[in-house]
PDB file of C-alpha atoms and ligand atoms in Angstrom:
ATOM      1  CA  MET A  28       8.510  34.417 -25.896  1.00  0.00           C
ATOM      2  CA  ARG A  29       6.912  37.405 -24.178  1.00  0.00           C
ATOM      3  CA  LEU A  30       3.123  37.521 -23.993  1.00  0.00           C
ATOM      4  CA  ILE A  31       0.369  39.536 -22.406  1.00  0.00           C
ATOM      5  CA  LEU A  32      -2.954  37.990 -21.432  1.00  0.00           C
ATOM      6  CA  LEU A  33      -5.655  40.591 -21.578  1.00  0.00           C
ATOM      7  CA  GLY A  34      -9.214  40.196 -20.369  1.00  0.00           C
ATOM      8  CA  PRO A  35     -11.640  41.159 -17.618  1.00  0.00           C
ATOM      9  CA  PRO A  36     -11.665  39.448 -14.217  1.00  0.00           C
ATOM     10  CA  GLY A  37     -12.935  35.901 -14.567  1.00  0.00           C
ATOM     11  CA  ALA A  38     -12.039  35.619 -18.282  1.00  0.00           C
ATOM     12  CA  GLY A  39      -9.702  32.721 -17.573  1.00  0.00           C
ATOM     13  CA  LYS A  40      -6.337  34.535 -17.819  1.00  0.00           C
ATOM     14  CA  GLY A  41      -4.874  32.759 -14.794  1.00  0.00           C
ATOM     15  CA  THR A  42      -5.927  29.289 -15.984  1.00  0.00           C
ATOM     16  CA  GLN A  43      -4.596  29.809 -19.508  1.00  0.00           C
ATOM     17  CA  ALA A  44      -1.381  31.397 -18.202  1.00  0.00           C
ATOM     18  CA  GLN A  45      -0.655  28.278 -16.144  1.00  0.00           C
ATOM     19  CA  ARG A  46      -1.101  26.090 -19.215  1.00  0.00           C
ATOM     20  CA  LEU A  47       1.264  28.292 -21.209  1.00  0.00           C
ATOM     21  CA  VAL A  48       3.817  28.060 -18.393  1.00  0.00           C
ATOM     22  CA  GLN A  49       3.752  24.269 -18.623  1.00  0.00           C
ATOM     23  CA  LYS A  50       3.815  24.059 -22.402  1.00  0.00           C
ATOM     24  CA  HIS A  51       6.357  26.784 -23.204  1.00  0.00           C
ATOM     25  CA  GLY A  52       8.489  26.994 -20.061  1.00  0.00           C
ATOM     26  CA  LEU A  53       7.625  30.645 -19.476  1.00  0.00           C
ATOM     27  CA  VAL A  54       7.099  32.329 -16.124  1.00  0.00           C
ATOM     28  CA  GLN A  55       3.733  33.741 -15.184  1.00  0.00           C
ATOM     29  CA  LEU A  56       3.934  37.275 -13.863  1.00  0.00           C
ATOM     30  CA  SER A  57       0.642  38.116 -12.202  1.00  0.00           C
ATOM     31  CA  THR A  58       0.557  41.571 -10.622  1.00  0.00           C
ATOM     32  CA  GLY A  59      -2.591  40.506  -8.718  1.00  0.00           C
ATOM     33  CA  ASP A  60      -0.693  37.577  -7.097  1.00  0.00           C
ATOM     34  CA  MET A  61       2.310  39.787  -6.329  1.00  0.00           C
ATOM     35  CA  LEU A  62       0.117  42.438  -4.751  1.00  0.00           C
ATOM     36  CA  ARG A  63      -1.779  39.866  -2.696  1.00  0.00           C
ATOM     37  CA  ALA A  64       1.576  38.514  -1.450  1.00  0.00           C
ATOM     38  CA  ALA A  65       2.620  42.069  -0.558  1.00  0.00           C
ATOM     39  CA  VAL A  66      -0.639  42.603   1.322  1.00  0.00           C
ATOM     40  CA  ALA A  67      -0.157  39.326   3.225  1.00  0.00           C
ATOM     41  CA  ALA A  68       3.457  40.234   4.084  1.00  0.00           C
ATOM     42  CA  GLN A  69       2.348  43.746   5.084  1.00  0.00           C
ATOM     43  CA  THR A  70       5.090  45.378   3.076  1.00  0.00           C
ATOM     44  CA  PRO A  71       4.827  49.137   2.394  1.00  0.00           C
ATOM     45  CA  ILE A  72       3.445  48.333  -1.093  1.00  0.00           C
ATOM     46  CA  GLY A  73       0.986  45.867   0.434  1.00  0.00           C
ATOM     47  CA  LEU A  74      -0.248  48.431   2.937  1.00  0.00           C
ATOM     48  CA  GLN A  75      -0.707  50.957   0.119  1.00  0.00           C
ATOM     49  CA  ALA A  76      -2.565  48.470  -2.102  1.00  0.00           C
ATOM     50  CA  LYS A  77      -4.753  46.733   0.465  1.00  0.00           C
ATOM     51  CA  GLU A  78      -7.740  49.106   0.558  1.00  0.00           C
ATOM     52  CA  LEU A  79      -7.721  49.778  -3.171  1.00  0.00           C
ATOM     53  CA  MET A  80      -7.767  46.071  -3.959  1.00  0.00           C
ATOM     54  CA  ALA A  81     -10.500  45.332  -1.439  1.00  0.00           C
ATOM     55  CA  SER A  82     -12.705  47.978  -3.034  1.00  0.00           C
ATOM     56  CA  GLY A  83     -12.087  46.817  -6.616  1.00  0.00           C
ATOM     57  CA  GLN A  84      -9.986  49.820  -7.641  1.00  0.00           C
ATOM     58  CA  LEU A  85      -6.684  49.800  -9.435  1.00  0.00           C
ATOM     59  CA  VAL A  86      -3.410  50.269  -7.578  1.00  0.00           C
ATOM     60  CA  PRO A  87      -1.433  53.336  -8.849  1.00  0.00           C
ATOM     61  CA  ASP A  88       0.471  52.836 -12.097  1.00  0.00           C
ATOM     62  CA  GLU A  89       3.888  53.676 -10.634  1.00  0.00           C
ATOM     63  CA  VAL A  90       3.491  50.939  -7.983  1.00  0.00           C
ATOM     64  CA  VAL A  91       2.729  48.125 -10.439  1.00  0.00           C
ATOM     65  CA  VAL A  92       5.229  49.392 -13.021  1.00  0.00           C
ATOM     66  CA  GLY A  93       7.905  49.336 -10.291  1.00  0.00           C
ATOM     67  CA  ILE A  94       6.968  45.748  -9.368  1.00  0.00           C
ATOM     68  CA  ILE A  95       7.121  44.574 -13.002  1.00  0.00           C
ATOM     69  CA  ALA A  96      10.377  46.438 -13.720  1.00  0.00           C
ATOM     70  CA  ASP A  97      12.047  44.541 -10.851  1.00  0.00           C
ATOM     71  CA  ARG A  98      10.426  41.236 -11.709  1.00  0.00           C
ATOM     72  CA  ILE A  99      11.457  41.075 -15.362  1.00  0.00           C
ATOM     73  CA  GLU A 100      15.063  41.623 -14.294  1.00  0.00           C
ATOM     74  CA  GLN A 101      15.032  38.281 -12.440  1.00  0.00           C
ATOM     75  CA  PRO A 102      16.947  35.420 -14.099  1.00  0.00           C
ATOM     76  CA  ASP A 103      13.857  33.199 -14.429  1.00  0.00           C
ATOM     77  CA  ALA A 104      12.211  35.786 -16.695  1.00  0.00           C
ATOM     78  CA  LYS A 105      15.094  35.656 -19.171  1.00  0.00           C
ATOM     79  CA  ASN A 106      13.556  32.885 -21.296  1.00  0.00           C
ATOM     80  CA  GLY A 107      10.269  34.711 -21.586  1.00  0.00           C
ATOM     81  CA  PHE A 108       7.169  35.502 -19.561  1.00  0.00           C
ATOM     82  CA  ILE A 109       3.425  35.834 -19.598  1.00  0.00           C
ATOM     83  CA  LEU A 110       2.037  38.993 -18.106  1.00  0.00           C
ATOM     84  CA  ASP A 111      -1.263  38.254 -16.412  1.00  0.00           C
ATOM     85  CA  GLY A 112      -3.167  41.316 -15.187  1.00  0.00           C
ATOM     86  CA  PHE A 113      -0.531  43.770 -16.385  1.00  0.00           C
ATOM     87  CA  PRO A 114      -0.693  46.240 -18.073  1.00  0.00           C
ATOM     88  CA  ARG A 115      -4.118  47.434 -17.007  1.00  0.00           C
ATOM     89  CA  THR A 116      -3.931  51.049 -18.182  1.00  0.00           C
ATOM     90  CA  VAL A 117      -2.446  52.841 -21.198  1.00  0.00           C
ATOM     91  CA  PRO A 118       0.300  54.497 -19.071  1.00  0.00           C
ATOM     92  CA  GLN A 119       1.245  51.025 -17.793  1.00  0.00           C
ATOM     93  CA  ALA A 120       1.436  49.760 -21.387  1.00  0.00           C
ATOM     94  CA  GLU A 121       3.633  52.707 -22.352  1.00  0.00           C
ATOM     95  CA  ALA A 122       5.880  52.074 -19.358  1.00  0.00           C
ATOM     96  CA  LEU A 123       6.174  48.417 -20.393  1.00  0.00           C
ATOM     97  CA  ASP A 124       7.136  49.460 -23.938  1.00  0.00           C
ATOM     98  CA  GLY A 125       9.892  51.600 -22.416  1.00  0.00           C
ATOM     99  CA  LEU A 126      11.149  48.783 -20.176  1.00  0.00           C
ATOM    100  CA  LEU A 127      11.294  46.299 -23.047  1.00  0.00           C
ATOM    101  CA  LYS A 128      12.929  48.796 -25.383  1.00  0.00           C
ATOM    102  CA  LYS A 129      15.617  49.524 -22.811  1.00  0.00           C
ATOM    103  CA  LYS A 130      16.348  45.810 -22.590  1.00  0.00           C
ATOM    104  CA  LYS A 131      16.114  45.438 -26.401  1.00  0.00           C
ATOM    105  CA  LEU A 132      13.314  42.905 -25.962  1.00  0.00           C
ATOM    106  CA  ASN A 133      10.335  42.315 -28.163  1.00  0.00           C
ATOM    107  CA  LEU A 134       6.722  41.690 -27.181  1.00  0.00           C
ATOM    108  CA  ASP A 135       5.488  38.712 -29.212  1.00  0.00           C
ATOM    109  CA  ALA A 136       1.738  38.928 -28.755  1.00  0.00           C
ATOM    110  CA  VAL A 137      -1.153  40.205 -26.683  1.00  0.00           C
ATOM    111  CA  ILE A 138      -3.846  37.575 -26.300  1.00  0.00           C
ATOM    112  CA  GLU A 139      -7.233  39.049 -25.543  1.00  0.00           C
ATOM    113  CA  LEU A 140      -9.789  36.702 -24.043  1.00  0.00           C
ATOM    114  CA  ARG A 141     -13.147  38.167 -25.005  1.00  0.00           C
ATOM    115  CA  VAL A 142     -16.105  37.246 -22.838  1.00  0.00           C
ATOM    116  CA  ASN A 143     -19.525  38.693 -22.091  1.00  0.00           C
ATOM    117  CA  GLU A 144     -20.195  40.296 -18.754  1.00  0.00           C
ATOM    118  CA  SER A 145     -23.190  38.269 -17.591  1.00  0.00           C
ATOM    119  CA  ALA A 146     -21.238  35.094 -18.263  1.00  0.00           C
ATOM    120  CA  LEU A 147     -18.375  36.528 -16.229  1.00  0.00           C
ATOM    121  CA  LEU A 148     -20.535  37.168 -13.187  1.00  0.00           C
ATOM    122  CA  HIS A 149     -21.822  33.601 -13.436  1.00  0.00           C
ATOM    123  CA  ARG A 150     -18.297  32.228 -13.748  1.00  0.00           C
ATOM    124  CA  VAL A 151     -16.964  34.098 -10.742  1.00  0.00           C
ATOM    125  CA  GLU A 152     -19.966  33.070  -8.637  1.00  0.00           C
ATOM    126  CA  LYS A 153     -19.242  29.466  -9.592  1.00  0.00           C
ATOM    127  CA  ARG A 154     -15.574  29.949  -8.650  1.00  0.00           C
ATOM    128  CA  VAL A 155     -16.621  31.293  -5.229  1.00  0.00           C
ATOM    129  CA  VAL A 156     -18.900  28.296  -4.602  1.00  0.00           C
ATOM    130  CA  GLU A 157     -16.137  25.857  -5.614  1.00  0.00           C
ATOM    131  CA  MET A 158     -13.568  27.531  -3.376  1.00  0.00           C
ATOM    132  CA  LEU A 159     -15.938  27.514  -0.420  1.00  0.00           C
ATOM    133  CA  ALA A 160     -16.631  23.814  -1.056  1.00  0.00           C
ATOM    134  CA  ARG A 161     -12.873  23.123  -0.930  1.00  0.00           C
ATOM    135  CA  GLY A 162     -12.683  25.026   2.345  1.00  0.00           C
ATOM    136  CA  GLU A 163     -10.533  27.747   0.764  1.00  0.00           C
ATOM    137  CA  ASN A 164     -10.640  31.421   1.542  1.00  0.00           C
ATOM    138  CA  VAL A 165     -12.675  33.361  -0.973  1.00  0.00           C
ATOM    139  CA  ARG A 166     -11.060  36.416  -2.457  1.00  0.00           C
ATOM    140  CA  GLU A 167     -12.505  39.522  -0.891  1.00  0.00           C
ATOM    141  CA  ASP A 168     -12.743  41.162  -4.317  1.00  0.00           C
ATOM    142  CA  ASP A 169     -14.685  38.246  -5.838  1.00  0.00           C
ATOM    143  CA  LYS A 170     -17.767  39.255  -3.843  1.00  0.00           C
ATOM    144  CA  PRO A 171     -20.491  40.449  -6.269  1.00  0.00           C
ATOM    145  CA  GLU A 172     -20.446  44.134  -5.287  1.00  0.00           C
ATOM    146  CA  VAL A 173     -16.639  44.373  -5.603  1.00  0.00           C
ATOM    147  CA  LEU A 174     -16.613  42.305  -8.761  1.00  0.00           C
ATOM    148  CA  SER A 175     -18.920  44.740 -10.534  1.00  0.00           C
ATOM    149  CA  LYS A 176     -16.515  47.549  -9.570  1.00  0.00           C
ATOM    150  CA  ARG A 177     -13.594  45.565 -11.003  1.00  0.00           C
ATOM    151  CA  LEU A 178     -15.546  45.048 -14.218  1.00  0.00           C
ATOM    152  CA  HIS A 179     -16.231  48.761 -14.373  1.00  0.00           C
ATOM    153  CA  ALA A 180     -12.523  49.502 -13.895  1.00  0.00           C
ATOM    154  CA  TYR A 181     -11.747  47.065 -16.702  1.00  0.00           C
ATOM    155  CA  ARG A 182     -14.157  48.742 -19.098  1.00  0.00           C
ATOM    156  CA  GLU A 183     -12.931  52.235 -18.280  1.00  0.00           C
ATOM    157  CA  GLN A 184      -9.200  51.792 -17.823  1.00  0.00           C
ATOM    158  CA  THR A 185      -8.128  48.496 -19.370  1.00  0.00           C
ATOM    159  CA  GLU A 186     -10.292  48.056 -22.445  1.00  0.00           C
ATOM    160  CA  PRO A 187      -8.508  50.953 -24.263  1.00  0.00           C
ATOM    161  CA  LEU A 188      -5.534  48.573 -24.441  1.00  0.00           C
ATOM    162  CA  VAL A 189      -7.412  46.539 -27.050  1.00  0.00           C
ATOM    163  CA  HIS A 190      -7.088  49.500 -29.392  1.00  0.00           C
ATOM    164  CA  TYR A 191      -3.531  50.276 -28.197  1.00  0.00           C
ATOM    165  CA  TYR A 192      -2.211  46.818 -29.070  1.00  0.00           C
ATOM    166  CA  SER A 193      -4.325  46.398 -32.166  1.00  0.00           C
ATOM    167  CA  GLU A 194      -2.679  49.571 -33.548  1.00  0.00           C
ATOM    168  CA  LYS A 195       0.682  47.984 -32.822  1.00  0.00           C
ATOM    169  CA  ARG A 196      -0.459  44.811 -34.637  1.00  0.00           C
ATOM    170  CA  LYS A 197       0.144  42.715 -31.534  1.00  0.00           C
ATOM    171  CA  LEU A 198      -3.447  41.851 -30.651  1.00  0.00           C
ATOM    172  CA  LEU A 199      -4.848  38.346 -31.045  1.00  0.00           C
ATOM    173  CA  THR A 200      -8.457  38.086 -29.934  1.00  0.00           C
ATOM    174  CA  ILE A 201      -9.825  34.749 -28.808  1.00  0.00           C
ATOM    175  CA  ASP A 202     -13.361  33.820 -27.892  1.00  0.00           C
ATOM    176  CA  GLY A 203     -13.102  33.283 -24.150  1.00  0.00           C
ATOM    177  CA  MET A 204     -16.613  31.827 -24.002  1.00  0.00           C
ATOM    178  CA  MET A 205     -15.434  28.457 -25.316  1.00  0.00           C
ATOM    179  CA  THR A 206     -14.473  25.662 -22.942  1.00  0.00           C
ATOM    180  CA  ILE A 207     -11.077  25.876 -21.194  1.00  0.00           C
ATOM    181  CA  GLU A 208      -9.712  23.169 -23.529  1.00  0.00           C
ATOM    182  CA  GLU A 209     -10.971  24.922 -26.626  1.00  0.00           C
ATOM    183  CA  VAL A 210      -9.506  28.255 -25.532  1.00  0.00           C
ATOM    184  CA  THR A 211      -6.138  26.568 -24.866  1.00  0.00           C
ATOM    185  CA  ALA A 212      -6.199  24.936 -28.313  1.00  0.00           C
ATOM    186  CA  GLU A 213      -7.030  28.243 -29.975  1.00  0.00           C
ATOM    187  CA  ILE A 214      -4.229  30.039 -28.087  1.00  0.00           C
ATOM    188  CA  GLU A 215      -1.770  27.365 -29.226  1.00  0.00           C
ATOM    189  CA  ARG A 216      -2.972  27.696 -32.812  1.00  0.00           C
ATOM    190  CA  VAL A 217      -2.471  31.472 -32.944  1.00  0.00           C
ATOM    191  CA  LEU A 218       0.822  31.264 -31.076  1.00  0.00           C
ATOM    192  CA  ALA A 219       2.152  28.720 -33.575  1.00  0.00           C
ATOM    193  CA  ALA A 220       1.573  31.308 -36.305  1.00  0.00           C
ATOM    194  CA  VAL A 221       3.314  34.001 -34.229  1.00  0.00           C
ATOM    195  CA  ILE A 222       6.301  31.711 -33.570  1.00  0.00           C
ATOM    196  CA  ALA A 223       6.560  30.843 -37.288  1.00  0.00           C
ATOM    197  CA  ALA A 224       6.416  34.545 -38.245  1.00  0.00           C
ATOM    198  CA  ASP A 225       9.086  35.377 -35.626  1.00  0.00           C
ATOM    199  CA  LYS A 226      11.317  32.598 -36.963  1.00  0.00           C
ATOM    200  CA  SER A 227      11.078  33.753 -40.572  1.00  0.00           C
ATOM    201  CA  ALA A 228      11.711  37.365 -39.478  1.00  0.00           C
ATOM    202  CA  ASP A 229      14.792  36.147 -37.562  1.00  0.00           C
ATOM    203  CA  SER A 230      16.173  34.211 -40.515  1.00  0.00           C
ATOM    204  CA  ALA A 231      15.565  37.162 -42.861  1.00  0.00           C
ATOM    205  CA  LYS A 232      17.466  39.355 -40.405  1.00  0.00           C
ATOM    206  CA  ALA A 233      20.331  36.846 -40.206  1.00  0.00           C
ATOM    207  CA  ALA A 234      20.492  36.640 -44.012  1.00  0.00           C
ATOM    208  CA  ARG A 235      20.632  40.438 -44.271  1.00  0.00           C
ATOM    209  CA  ARG A 236      23.399  40.561 -41.673  1.00  0.00           C
ATOM    210  CA  LYS A 237      25.368  37.833 -43.501  1.00  0.00           C
ATOM    211  CA  SER A 238      25.079  39.572 -46.835  1.00  0.00           C
ATOM    212  CA  ALA A 239      26.085  42.925 -45.326  1.00  0.00           C
ATOM    213  CA  ALA A 240      29.161  41.249 -43.797  1.00  0.00           C
ATOM    214  CA  LYS A 241      29.993  39.654 -47.182  1.00  0.00           C
ATOM    215  CA  THR A 242      29.711  42.981 -48.994  1.00  0.00           C
ATOM    216  CA  GLY A 243      31.852  44.674 -46.380  1.00  0.00           C
ATOM    217  CA  LYS A 244      34.498  41.956 -46.683  1.00  0.00           C
ATOM    218  CA  ALA A 245      34.483  42.157 -50.484  1.00  0.00           C
ATOM    219  CA  ALA A 246      34.798  45.921 -50.384  1.00  0.00           C
ATOM    220  CA  GLY A 247      37.727  45.550 -47.976  1.00  0.00           C
ATOM    221  CA  THR A 248      39.473  43.047 -50.249  1.00  0.00           C
ATOM    222  CA  ALA A 249      38.982  45.251 -53.301  1.00  0.00           C
ATOM    223  CA  LYS A 250      40.291  48.273 -51.394  1.00  0.00           C
ATOM    224  CA  LYS A 251      43.372  46.295 -50.401  1.00  0.00           C
ATOM    225  CA  ALA A 252      43.842  45.236 -54.044  1.00  0.00           C
ATOM    226  CA  THR A 253      43.629  48.864 -55.176  1.00  0.00           C
ATOM    227  CA  LYS A 254      46.175  49.920 -52.603  1.00  0.00           C
ATOM    228  CA  LYS A 255      48.482  47.061 -53.538  1.00  0.00           C
ATOM    229  CA  ALA A 256      48.207  47.787 -57.259  1.00  0.00           C
ATOM    230  CA  ALA A 257      48.873  51.475 -56.747  1.00  0.00           C
ATOM    231  CA  GLY A 258      51.822  50.680 -54.485  1.00  0.00           C
ATOM    232  CA  GLN A 259      53.308  48.256 -56.984  1.00  0.00           C
ATOM    233  CA  SER A 260      53.034  50.761 -59.856  1.00  0.00           C
ATOM    234  CA  ALA A 261      54.572  53.479 -57.737  1.00  0.00           C
ATOM    235  CA  LYS A 262      57.441  51.141 -56.887  1.00  0.00           C
ATOM    236  CA  LYS A 263      57.891  50.281 -60.561  1.00  0.00           C
ATOM    237  CA  THR A 264      57.901  53.972 -61.470  1.00  0.00           C
ATOM    238  CA  THR A 265      60.573  54.727 -58.897  1.00  0.00           C
ATOM    239  CA  LYS A 266      62.669  51.789 -60.125  1.00  0.00           C
ATOM    240  CA  LYS A 267      62.350  52.928 -63.723  1.00  0.00           C
ATOM    241  CA  ALA A 268      63.159  56.493 -62.767  1.00  0.00           C
ATOM    242  CA  LYS A 269      66.288  55.317 -60.925  1.00  0.00           C
ATOM    243  CA  LYS A 270      67.295  53.262 -63.956  1.00  0.00           C
ATOM    244  CA  GLY A 271      66.748  56.309 -66.142  1.00  0.00           C
ATOM    245  CA  THR A 272      69.006  58.407 -63.936  1.00  0.00           C
ATOM    246  CA  ARG A 273      71.684  55.751 -64.088  1.00  0.00           C
ATOM    247  CA  THR A 274      71.422  55.638 -67.927  1.00  0.00           C
ATOM    248  CA  ALA A 275      71.594  59.435 -67.987  1.00  0.00           C
ATOM    249  CA  SER A 276      74.752  59.577 -65.946  1.00  0.00           C
ATOM    250  CA  LYS A 277      76.269  56.832 -68.130  1.00  0.00           C
ATOM    251  CA  SER A 278      75.430  58.833 -71.300  1.00  0.00           C
ATOM    252  CA  ALA A 279      76.761  61.942 -69.672  1.00  0.00           C
ATOM    253  CA  LYS A 280      79.991  60.179 -69.036  1.00  0.00           C
ATOM    254  CA  LYS A 281      80.068  58.921 -72.654  1.00  0.00           C
ATOM    255  CA  GLY A 282      79.056  62.020 -74.646  1.00  0.00           C
ATOM    256  CA  SER A 283      78.013  65.563 -74.209  1.00  0.00           C
ATOM    257  CA  ALA A 284      76.899  65.809 -70.663  1.00  0.00           C
ATOM    258  CA  GLY A 285      74.112  68.321 -71.346  1.00  0.00           C
ATOM    259  CA  SER A 286      72.354  66.439 -74.158  1.00  0.00           C
ATOM    260  CA  ALA A 287      72.738  63.114 -72.362  1.00  0.00           C
ATOM    261  CA  ARG A 288      71.099  64.536 -69.204  1.00  0.00           C
ATOM    262  CA  ARG A 289      68.286  66.058 -71.276  1.00  0.00           C
ATOM    263  CA  GLY A 290      67.748  62.742 -73.142  1.00  0.00           C
ATOM    264  CA  ALA A 291      67.706  60.803 -69.889  1.00  0.00           C
ATOM    265  CA  ALA A 292      65.278  63.273 -68.297  1.00  0.00           C
ATOM    266  CA  VAL A 293      62.850  62.871 -71.236  1.00  0.00           C
ATOM    267  CA  LYS A 294      63.093  59.061 -70.942  1.00  0.00           C
ATOM    268  CA  VAL A 295      62.429  59.199 -67.175  1.00  0.00           C
ATOM    269  CA  ARG A 296      59.398  61.462 -67.673  1.00  0.00           C
ATOM    270  CA  THR A 297      57.932  59.175 -70.379  1.00  0.00           C
ATOM    271  CA  LYS A 298      58.468  56.051 -68.312  1.00  0.00           C
ATOM    272  CA  ALA A 299      57.018  57.685 -65.215  1.00  0.00           C
ATOM    273  CA  ARG A 300      53.950  58.840 -67.207  1.00  0.00           C
ATOM    274  CA  ARG A 301      53.433  55.302 -68.566  1.00  0.00           C
ATOM    275  CA  ALA A 302      53.751  53.794 -65.105  1.00  0.00           C
ATOM    276  CA  GLY A 303      51.290  56.365 -63.771  1.00  0.00           C
ATOM    277  CA  LYS A 304      48.760  55.349 -66.454  1.00  0.00           C
ATOM    278  CA  VAL A 305      49.115  51.676 -65.498  1.00  0.00           C
ATOM    279  CA  ALA A 306      48.506  52.560 -61.841  1.00  0.00           C
ATOM    280  CA  LYS A 307      45.387  54.565 -62.765  1.00  0.00           C
ATOM    281  CA  LYS A 308      44.005  51.697 -64.887  1.00  0.00           C
ATOM    282  CA  THR A 309      44.572  49.191 -62.067  1.00  0.00           C
ATOM    283  CA  ALA A 310      42.841  51.464 -59.595  1.00  0.00           C
ATOM    284  CA  LYS A 311      39.866  51.914 -61.980  1.00  0.00           C
ATOM    285  CA  LYS A 312      39.560  48.133 -62.387  1.00  0.00           C
ATOM    286  CA  ALA A 313      39.577  47.692 -58.609  1.00  0.00           C
ATOM    287  CA  VAL A 314      36.826  50.312 -58.144  1.00  0.00           C
ATOM    288  CA  LYS A 315      34.715  48.516 -60.774  1.00  0.00           C
ATOM    289  CA  ALA A 316      35.256  45.229 -58.924  1.00  0.00           C
ATOM    290  CA  VAL A 317      34.054  46.828 -55.678  1.00  0.00           C
ATOM    291  CA  LYS A 318      30.908  48.128 -57.386  1.00  0.00           C
ATOM    292  CA  ARG A 319      30.181  44.708 -58.895  1.00  0.00           C
ATOM    293  CA  LEU A 320      30.581  42.948 -55.543  1.00  0.00           C
ATOM    294  CA  THR A 321      28.463  45.512 -53.699  1.00  0.00           C
ATOM    295  CA  LYS A 322      25.627  45.096 -56.238  1.00  0.00           C
ATOM    296  CA  ARG A 323      25.779  41.334 -55.982  1.00  0.00           C
ATOM    297  CA  GLY A 324      25.893  41.298 -52.157  1.00  0.00           C
TER     298      GLY A 324
HETATM  299  P1  AMP B  10      -6.210  40.374 -10.367  1.00  0.00           P
HETATM  300  O1  AMP B  10      -5.815  39.218  -9.493  1.00  0.00           O
HETATM  301  O2  AMP B  10      -5.389  40.495 -11.565  1.00  0.00           O
HETATM  302  O3  AMP B  10      -7.696  40.371 -10.654  1.00  0.00           O
HETATM  303  O4  AMP B  10      -5.920  41.700  -9.512  1.00  0.00           O
HETATM  304  C1  AMP B  10      -6.536  41.926  -8.267  1.00  0.00           C
HETATM  305  C2  AMP B  10      -6.432  43.387  -7.910  1.00  0.00           C
HETATM  306  O5  AMP B  10      -5.062  43.774  -7.836  1.00  0.00           O
HETATM  307  C3  AMP B  10      -7.052  44.341  -8.909  1.00  0.00           C
HETATM  308  O6  AMP B  10      -8.439  44.486  -8.748  1.00  0.00           O
HETATM  309  C4  AMP B  10      -6.278  45.608  -8.605  1.00  0.00           C
HETATM  310  O7  AMP B  10      -6.767  46.224  -7.440  1.00  0.00           O
HETATM  311  C5  AMP B  10      -4.881  45.094  -8.318  1.00  0.00           C
HETATM  312  N1  AMP B  10      -4.075  45.020  -9.539  1.00  0.00           N
HETATM  313  C6  AMP B  10      -3.564  43.908 -10.123  1.00  0.00           C
HETATM  314  N2  AMP B  10      -2.861  44.212 -11.213  1.00  0.00           N
HETATM  315  C7  AMP B  10      -2.925  45.545 -11.355  1.00  0.00           C
HETATM  316  C8  AMP B  10      -2.419  46.456 -12.304  1.00  0.00           C
HETATM  317  N3  AMP B  10      -1.697  46.049 -13.361  1.00  0.00           N
HETATM  318  N4  AMP B  10      -2.687  47.770 -12.140  1.00  0.00           N
HETATM  319  C9  AMP B  10      -3.397  48.205 -11.086  1.00  0.00           C
HETATM  320  N5  AMP B  10      -3.922  47.397 -10.152  1.00  0.00           N
HETATM  321  C10 AMP B  10      -3.695  46.075 -10.278  1.00  0.00           C
END
């Protein structure tokens, strides 16, 4: 299963993604986590992203698309993944479409967690307090002034994806204001419907493939039968013609050579014509059989 979790910062994407990982054995691909790791490791990407992230701006599309393109190639992503924080712009979504198409993979659903902004600010403030209480480092970009910039970026650059995926009939919107448990239950409920729809689409596809194979096989058998019938008639005709020639030469020996040859030639022509008609009839029957089988298949 391949999913996208869509929602503003603080909507609960990370929490719900972790639950999906446990329940469905998918990997969570968070571009935010990957970028933070790159910043910590001071890689060229990290150095490029550091300032942008600290000021609540988005990292350039080509950077995150490159990261995701590499990541979905990894063996652990084979069984499916949850994209958390990616795509964040329409060009990123288009790039993802291209990547999946190239790999002949399907996107199962985009789960949008819808929340209201004032609630978000409250949530993130609470998260900051909890982290401080645990003695953890608070994310630089969770500070109120940066957070409002991130929310602005979401509204301007990411929210158009709601329309993008709704047009593609992939969007499932969930009320992110419910409790964590309730949101999880609702995600599971909508995913169950998606899985059931995928299964029935798969079995319909398999049935179509099976029937196409059957039709092809039947057509092949009928073709062979036609060929065989035509071959047999041709053989018979040749045999009869040979017999006719033999009779002709016998008659020639017995009586007037000229009239015997003429008589034999007429006989050969008649027999050959009859044999030809039989061959034609057999071929016609075979063609009819093919048509019947194709209709049925
Ligand atoms: P997140 O942890 O998802 O809130 O991401 C933290 C920061 O990483 C964002 O504010 C951006 O600066 C950057 N970032 C993460 N994902 C993306 C993305 N898909 N496109 C651009 N920037 C991103």
